[in-house]
Every structure is written in C-alpha cells, then in structure tokens.
Short mmCIF file of N, CA and C in Angstrom, two decimals:
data_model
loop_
_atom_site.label_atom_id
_atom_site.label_comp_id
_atom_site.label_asym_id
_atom_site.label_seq_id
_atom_site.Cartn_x
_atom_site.Cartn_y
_atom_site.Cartn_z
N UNK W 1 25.30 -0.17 38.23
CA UNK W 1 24.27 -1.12 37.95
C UNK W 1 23.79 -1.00 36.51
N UNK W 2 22.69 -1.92 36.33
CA UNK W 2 22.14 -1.66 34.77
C UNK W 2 21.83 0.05 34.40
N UNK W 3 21.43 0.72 35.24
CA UNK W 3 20.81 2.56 34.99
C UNK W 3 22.18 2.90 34.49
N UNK W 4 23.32 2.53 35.21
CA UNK W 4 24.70 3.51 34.69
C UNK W 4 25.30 2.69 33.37
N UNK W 5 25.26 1.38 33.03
CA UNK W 5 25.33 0.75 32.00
C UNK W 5 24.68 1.36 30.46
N UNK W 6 23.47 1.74 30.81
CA UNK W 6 22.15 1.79 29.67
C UNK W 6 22.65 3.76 29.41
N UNK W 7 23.09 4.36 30.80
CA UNK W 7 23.41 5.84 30.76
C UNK W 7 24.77 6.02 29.77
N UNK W 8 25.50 5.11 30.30
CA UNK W 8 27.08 5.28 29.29
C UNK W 8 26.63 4.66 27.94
N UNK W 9 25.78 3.46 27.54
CA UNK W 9 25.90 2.99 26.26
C UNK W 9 24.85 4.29 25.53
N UNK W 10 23.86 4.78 26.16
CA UNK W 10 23.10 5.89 25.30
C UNK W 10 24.48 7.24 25.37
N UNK W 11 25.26 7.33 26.49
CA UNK W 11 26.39 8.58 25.84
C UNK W 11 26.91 8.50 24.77
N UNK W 12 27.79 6.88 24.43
CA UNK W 12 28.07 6.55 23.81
C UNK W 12 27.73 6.43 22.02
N UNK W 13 26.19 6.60 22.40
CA UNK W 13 25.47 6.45 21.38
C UNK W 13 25.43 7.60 20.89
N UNK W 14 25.26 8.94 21.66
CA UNK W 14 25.23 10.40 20.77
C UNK W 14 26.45 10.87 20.53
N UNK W 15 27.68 10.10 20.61
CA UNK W 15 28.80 10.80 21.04
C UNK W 15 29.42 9.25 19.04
N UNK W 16 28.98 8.98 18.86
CA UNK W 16 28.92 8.22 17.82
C UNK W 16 28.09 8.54 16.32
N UNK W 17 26.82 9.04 16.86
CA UNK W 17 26.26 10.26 16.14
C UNK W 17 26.63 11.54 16.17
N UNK W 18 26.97 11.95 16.83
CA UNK W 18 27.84 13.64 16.60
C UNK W 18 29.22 13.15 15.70
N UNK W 19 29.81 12.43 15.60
CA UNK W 19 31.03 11.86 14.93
C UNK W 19 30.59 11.51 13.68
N UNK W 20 29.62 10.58 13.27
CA UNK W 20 29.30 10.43 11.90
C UNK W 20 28.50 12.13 11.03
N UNK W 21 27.61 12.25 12.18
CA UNK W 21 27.29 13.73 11.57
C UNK W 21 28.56 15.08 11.66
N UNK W 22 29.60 15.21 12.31
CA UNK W 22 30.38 15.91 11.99
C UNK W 22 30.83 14.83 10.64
N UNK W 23 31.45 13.80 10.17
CA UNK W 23 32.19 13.31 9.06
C UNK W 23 30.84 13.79 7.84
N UNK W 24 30.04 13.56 8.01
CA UNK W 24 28.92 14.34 7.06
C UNK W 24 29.31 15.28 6.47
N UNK W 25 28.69 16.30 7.01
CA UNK W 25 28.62 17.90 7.43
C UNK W 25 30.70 18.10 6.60
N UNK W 26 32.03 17.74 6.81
CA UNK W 26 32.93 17.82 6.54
C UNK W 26 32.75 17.40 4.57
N UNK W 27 32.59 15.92 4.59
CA UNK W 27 32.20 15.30 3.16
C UNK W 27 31.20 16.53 2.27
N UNK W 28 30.24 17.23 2.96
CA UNK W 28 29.29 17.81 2.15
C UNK W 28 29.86 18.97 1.93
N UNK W 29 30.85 19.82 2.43
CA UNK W 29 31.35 20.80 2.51
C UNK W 29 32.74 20.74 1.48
N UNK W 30 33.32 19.44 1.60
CA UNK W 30 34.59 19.12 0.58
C UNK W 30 34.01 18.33 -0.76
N UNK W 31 32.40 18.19 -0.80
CA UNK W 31 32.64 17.05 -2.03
C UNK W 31 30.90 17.44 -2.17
N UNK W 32 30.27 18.63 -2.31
CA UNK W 32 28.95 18.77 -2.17
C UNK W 32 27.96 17.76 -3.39
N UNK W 33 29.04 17.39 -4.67
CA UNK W 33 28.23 16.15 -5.49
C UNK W 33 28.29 15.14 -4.83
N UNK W 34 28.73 14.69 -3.94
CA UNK W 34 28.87 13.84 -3.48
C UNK W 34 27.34 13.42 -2.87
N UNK W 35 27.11 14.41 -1.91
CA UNK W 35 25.97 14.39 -1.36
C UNK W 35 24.41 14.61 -2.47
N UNK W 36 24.67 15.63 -3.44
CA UNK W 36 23.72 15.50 -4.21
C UNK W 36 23.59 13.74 -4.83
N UNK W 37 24.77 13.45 -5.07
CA UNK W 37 24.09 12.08 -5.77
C UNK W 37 23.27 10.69 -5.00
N UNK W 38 24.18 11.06 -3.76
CA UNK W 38 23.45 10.14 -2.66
C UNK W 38 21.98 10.40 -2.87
N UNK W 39 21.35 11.76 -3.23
CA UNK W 39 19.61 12.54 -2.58
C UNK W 39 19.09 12.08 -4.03
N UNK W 40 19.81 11.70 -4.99
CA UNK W 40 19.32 11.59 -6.57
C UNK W 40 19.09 10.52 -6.06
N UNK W 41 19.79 9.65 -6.04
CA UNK W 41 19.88 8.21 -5.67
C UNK W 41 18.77 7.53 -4.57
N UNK W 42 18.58 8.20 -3.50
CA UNK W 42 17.49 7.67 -2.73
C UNK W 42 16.19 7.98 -3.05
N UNK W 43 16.34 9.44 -4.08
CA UNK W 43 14.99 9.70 -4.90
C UNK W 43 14.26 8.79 -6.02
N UNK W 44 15.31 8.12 -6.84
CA UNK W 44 14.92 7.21 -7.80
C UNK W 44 14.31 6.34 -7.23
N UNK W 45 15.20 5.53 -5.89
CA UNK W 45 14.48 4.72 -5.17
C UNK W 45 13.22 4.62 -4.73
N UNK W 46 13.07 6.28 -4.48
CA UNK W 46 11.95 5.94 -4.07
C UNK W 46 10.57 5.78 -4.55
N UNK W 47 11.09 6.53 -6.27
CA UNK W 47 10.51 7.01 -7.43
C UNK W 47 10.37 5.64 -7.44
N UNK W 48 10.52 4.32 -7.79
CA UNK W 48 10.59 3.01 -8.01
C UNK W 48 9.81 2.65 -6.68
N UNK W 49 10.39 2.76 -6.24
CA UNK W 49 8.85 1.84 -4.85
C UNK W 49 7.61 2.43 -5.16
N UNK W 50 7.66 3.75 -5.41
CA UNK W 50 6.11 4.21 -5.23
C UNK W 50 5.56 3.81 -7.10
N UNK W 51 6.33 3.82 -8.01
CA UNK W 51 5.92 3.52 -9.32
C UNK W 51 5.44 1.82 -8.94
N UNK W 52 6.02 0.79 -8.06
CA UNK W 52 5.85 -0.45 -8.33
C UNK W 52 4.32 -0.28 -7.09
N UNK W 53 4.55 0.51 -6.64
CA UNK W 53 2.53 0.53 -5.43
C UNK W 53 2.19 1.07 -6.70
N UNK W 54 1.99 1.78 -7.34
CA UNK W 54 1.14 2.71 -8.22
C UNK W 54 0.55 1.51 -8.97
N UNK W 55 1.64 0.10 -9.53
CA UNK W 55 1.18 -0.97 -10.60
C UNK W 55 0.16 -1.47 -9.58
N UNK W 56 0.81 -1.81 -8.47
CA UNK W 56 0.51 -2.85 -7.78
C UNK W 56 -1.36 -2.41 -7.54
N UNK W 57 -1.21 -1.72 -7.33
CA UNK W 57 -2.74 -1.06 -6.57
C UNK W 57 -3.33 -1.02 -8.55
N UNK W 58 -3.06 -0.74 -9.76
CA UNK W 58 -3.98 -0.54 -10.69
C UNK W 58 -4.09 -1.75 -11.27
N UNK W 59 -3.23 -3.08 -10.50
CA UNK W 59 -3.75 -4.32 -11.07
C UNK W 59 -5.06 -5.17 -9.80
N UNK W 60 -4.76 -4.19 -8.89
CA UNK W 60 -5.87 -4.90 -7.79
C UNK W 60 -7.63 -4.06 -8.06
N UNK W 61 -7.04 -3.08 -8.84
CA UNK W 61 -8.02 -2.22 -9.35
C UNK W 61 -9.05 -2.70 -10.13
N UNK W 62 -7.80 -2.83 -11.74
CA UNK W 62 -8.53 -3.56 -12.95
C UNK W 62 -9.10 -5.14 -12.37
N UNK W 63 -8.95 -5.52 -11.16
CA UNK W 63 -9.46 -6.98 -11.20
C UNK W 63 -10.93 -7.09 -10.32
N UNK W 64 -10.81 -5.39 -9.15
CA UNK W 64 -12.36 -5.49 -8.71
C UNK W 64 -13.57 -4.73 -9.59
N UNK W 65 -12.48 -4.01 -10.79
CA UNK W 65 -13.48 -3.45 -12.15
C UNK W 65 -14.32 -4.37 -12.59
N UNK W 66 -12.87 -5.44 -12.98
CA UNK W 66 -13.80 -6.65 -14.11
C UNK W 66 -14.92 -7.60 -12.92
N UNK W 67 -14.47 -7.89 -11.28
CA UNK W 67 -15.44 -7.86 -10.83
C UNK W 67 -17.29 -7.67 -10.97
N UNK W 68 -17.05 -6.20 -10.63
CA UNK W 68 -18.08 -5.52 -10.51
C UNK W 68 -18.90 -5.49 -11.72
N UNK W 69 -18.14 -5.74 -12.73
CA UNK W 69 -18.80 -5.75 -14.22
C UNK W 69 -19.38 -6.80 -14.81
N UNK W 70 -18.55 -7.98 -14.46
CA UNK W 70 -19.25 -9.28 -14.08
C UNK W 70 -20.10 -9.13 -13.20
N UNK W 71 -20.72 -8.94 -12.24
CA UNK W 71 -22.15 -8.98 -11.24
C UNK W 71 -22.78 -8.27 -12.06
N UNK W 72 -23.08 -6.52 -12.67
CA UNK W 72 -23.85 -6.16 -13.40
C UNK W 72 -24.12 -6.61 -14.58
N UNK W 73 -23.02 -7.40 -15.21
CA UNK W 73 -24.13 -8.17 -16.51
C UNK W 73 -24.64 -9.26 -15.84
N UNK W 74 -24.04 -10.18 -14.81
CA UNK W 74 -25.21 -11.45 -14.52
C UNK W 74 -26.36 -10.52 -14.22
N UNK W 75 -26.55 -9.68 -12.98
CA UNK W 75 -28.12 -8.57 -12.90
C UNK W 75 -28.77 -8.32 -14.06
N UNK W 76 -28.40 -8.01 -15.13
CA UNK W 76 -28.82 -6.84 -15.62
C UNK W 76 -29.47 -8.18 -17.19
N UNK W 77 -30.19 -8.91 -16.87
CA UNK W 77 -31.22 -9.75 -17.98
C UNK W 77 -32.16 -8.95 -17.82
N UNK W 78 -32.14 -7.94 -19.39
CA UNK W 78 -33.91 -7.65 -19.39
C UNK W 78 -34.73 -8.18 -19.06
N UNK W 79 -35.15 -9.29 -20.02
CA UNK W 79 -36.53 -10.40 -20.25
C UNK W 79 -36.39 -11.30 -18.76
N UNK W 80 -35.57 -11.02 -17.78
CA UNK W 80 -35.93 -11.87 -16.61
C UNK W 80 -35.95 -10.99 -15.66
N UNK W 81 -35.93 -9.50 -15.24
CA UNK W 81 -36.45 -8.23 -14.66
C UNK W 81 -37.79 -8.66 -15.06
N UNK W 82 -38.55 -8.74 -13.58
CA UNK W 82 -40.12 -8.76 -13.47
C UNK W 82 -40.55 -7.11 -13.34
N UNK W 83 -42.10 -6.93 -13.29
CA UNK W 83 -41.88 -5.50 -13.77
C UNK W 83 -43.51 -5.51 -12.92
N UNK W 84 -43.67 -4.48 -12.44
CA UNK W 84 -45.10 -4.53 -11.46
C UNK W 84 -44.54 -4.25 -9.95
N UNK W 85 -46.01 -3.88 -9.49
CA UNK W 85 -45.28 -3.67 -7.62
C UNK W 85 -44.82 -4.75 -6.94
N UNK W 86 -44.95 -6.00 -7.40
CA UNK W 86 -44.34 -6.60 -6.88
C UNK W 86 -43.21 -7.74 -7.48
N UNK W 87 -43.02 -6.61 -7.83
CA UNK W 87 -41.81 -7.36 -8.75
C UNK W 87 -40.57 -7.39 -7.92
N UNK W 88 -40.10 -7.06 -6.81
CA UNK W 88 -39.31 -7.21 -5.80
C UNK W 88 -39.70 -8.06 -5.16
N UNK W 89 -40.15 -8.51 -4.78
CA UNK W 89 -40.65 -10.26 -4.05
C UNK W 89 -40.67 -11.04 -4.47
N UNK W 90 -41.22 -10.88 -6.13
CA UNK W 90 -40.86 -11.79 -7.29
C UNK W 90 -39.57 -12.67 -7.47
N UNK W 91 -38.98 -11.50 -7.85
CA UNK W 91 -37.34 -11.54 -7.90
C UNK W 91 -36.70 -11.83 -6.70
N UNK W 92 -37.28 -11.91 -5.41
CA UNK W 92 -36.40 -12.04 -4.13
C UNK W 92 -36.75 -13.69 -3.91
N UNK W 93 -37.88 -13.64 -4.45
CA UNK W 93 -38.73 -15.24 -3.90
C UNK W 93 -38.22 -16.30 -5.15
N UNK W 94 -37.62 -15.53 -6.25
CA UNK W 94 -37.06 -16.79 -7.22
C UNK W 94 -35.50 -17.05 -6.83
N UNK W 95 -35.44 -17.11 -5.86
CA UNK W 95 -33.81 -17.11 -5.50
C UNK W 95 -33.69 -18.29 -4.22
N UNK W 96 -35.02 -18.11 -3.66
CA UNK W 96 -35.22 -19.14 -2.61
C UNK W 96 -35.51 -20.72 -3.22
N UNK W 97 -34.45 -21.62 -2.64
CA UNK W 97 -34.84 -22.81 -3.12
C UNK W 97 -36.40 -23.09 -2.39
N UNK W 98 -36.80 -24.17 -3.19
CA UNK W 98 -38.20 -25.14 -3.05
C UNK W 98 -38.23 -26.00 -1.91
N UNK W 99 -38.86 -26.09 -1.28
CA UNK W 99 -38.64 -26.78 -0.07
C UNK W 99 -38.79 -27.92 -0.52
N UNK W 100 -37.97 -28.89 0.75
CA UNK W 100 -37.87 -30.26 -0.06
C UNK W 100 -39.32 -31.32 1.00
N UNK W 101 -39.08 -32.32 -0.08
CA UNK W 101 -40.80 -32.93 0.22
C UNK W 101 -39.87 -34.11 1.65
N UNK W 102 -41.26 -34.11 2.27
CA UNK W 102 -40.75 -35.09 3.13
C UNK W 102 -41.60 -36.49 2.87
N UNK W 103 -41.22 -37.35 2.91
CA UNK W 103 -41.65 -38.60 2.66
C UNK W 103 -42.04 -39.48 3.96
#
C-alpha cells in the first residue's frame, strides 16, 4: 500500500545519499582543492549576500536618520516654544483646529 511505497522511496532516498556522500568523501580524498575551492566559493557567496543586507539595511538606515532629523528641526522653533507652566497646553491647544461656526 501507500506505507510500503513512501518506506521503499525514503530507502531509496538514503541509499542515494550514502552514494553521493561516498562519491564526496572519494573526490575529497583524490582532489582535496577541489573541495577547498567549492568552500572558497560558497564563502564569497556568501560574503556577497551578507555585504548586499549590510547596503541594504544602511540605506533603510540613512533614510529613517534623515527622517528623524526632519521632525526635530520642524520641533525644534525657538521663538514658537511657549515657555511658562503652561506652556504644554499652549502648544497642545495650538494644534487643535477652531471649531467651525454653525450658521
């Protein structure tokens, strides 16, 4: 049935991996540059993916910098900072529109 189907194709399956990993294991033993250049080779790679996140993330960076730097100069008007105890209500209550007139 399907159980003895799924049992022979998974035998099949380690018995396919023991074969490529013995042809390995033979190649690394008759040709050991061989294998070093493959480990150079997937290293650059990977040296290159993580160099292109490294851009990727310091251009998402520099853009919530200039963000944030833009909001602190719109904040940051001396001469329109109210100044007194209640200068927080001031400033909270000039932000609220005017109510509109009803006719």
């Amino acid at each position: 049935g399907v159980d003895q189907c799924i049992q022979k194709f998974l035998d099949v399956a380690r018995q396919t991996e023991c074969f490529f990993l013995q042809k390995r294991l033979q190649l690394s033993v008759q040709k050991p540059e061989q294998v070093i250049k493959e480990d150079v080779s997937e290293l650059r790679n990977e040296l290159q993916r993580k160099e292109a996140l490294i851009q990727k993330h310091l251009g998402k960076l520099r853009h919530w910098q200039q963000v944030l730097e833009d909001i602190s100069v719109q904040h940051k008007k001396p001469a329109e900072i109210p100044q007194g105890p209640l200068a927080y209500l001031e400033q909270a209550s000039a932000n609220i529109p005017a109510p509109m007139k009803q006719t």
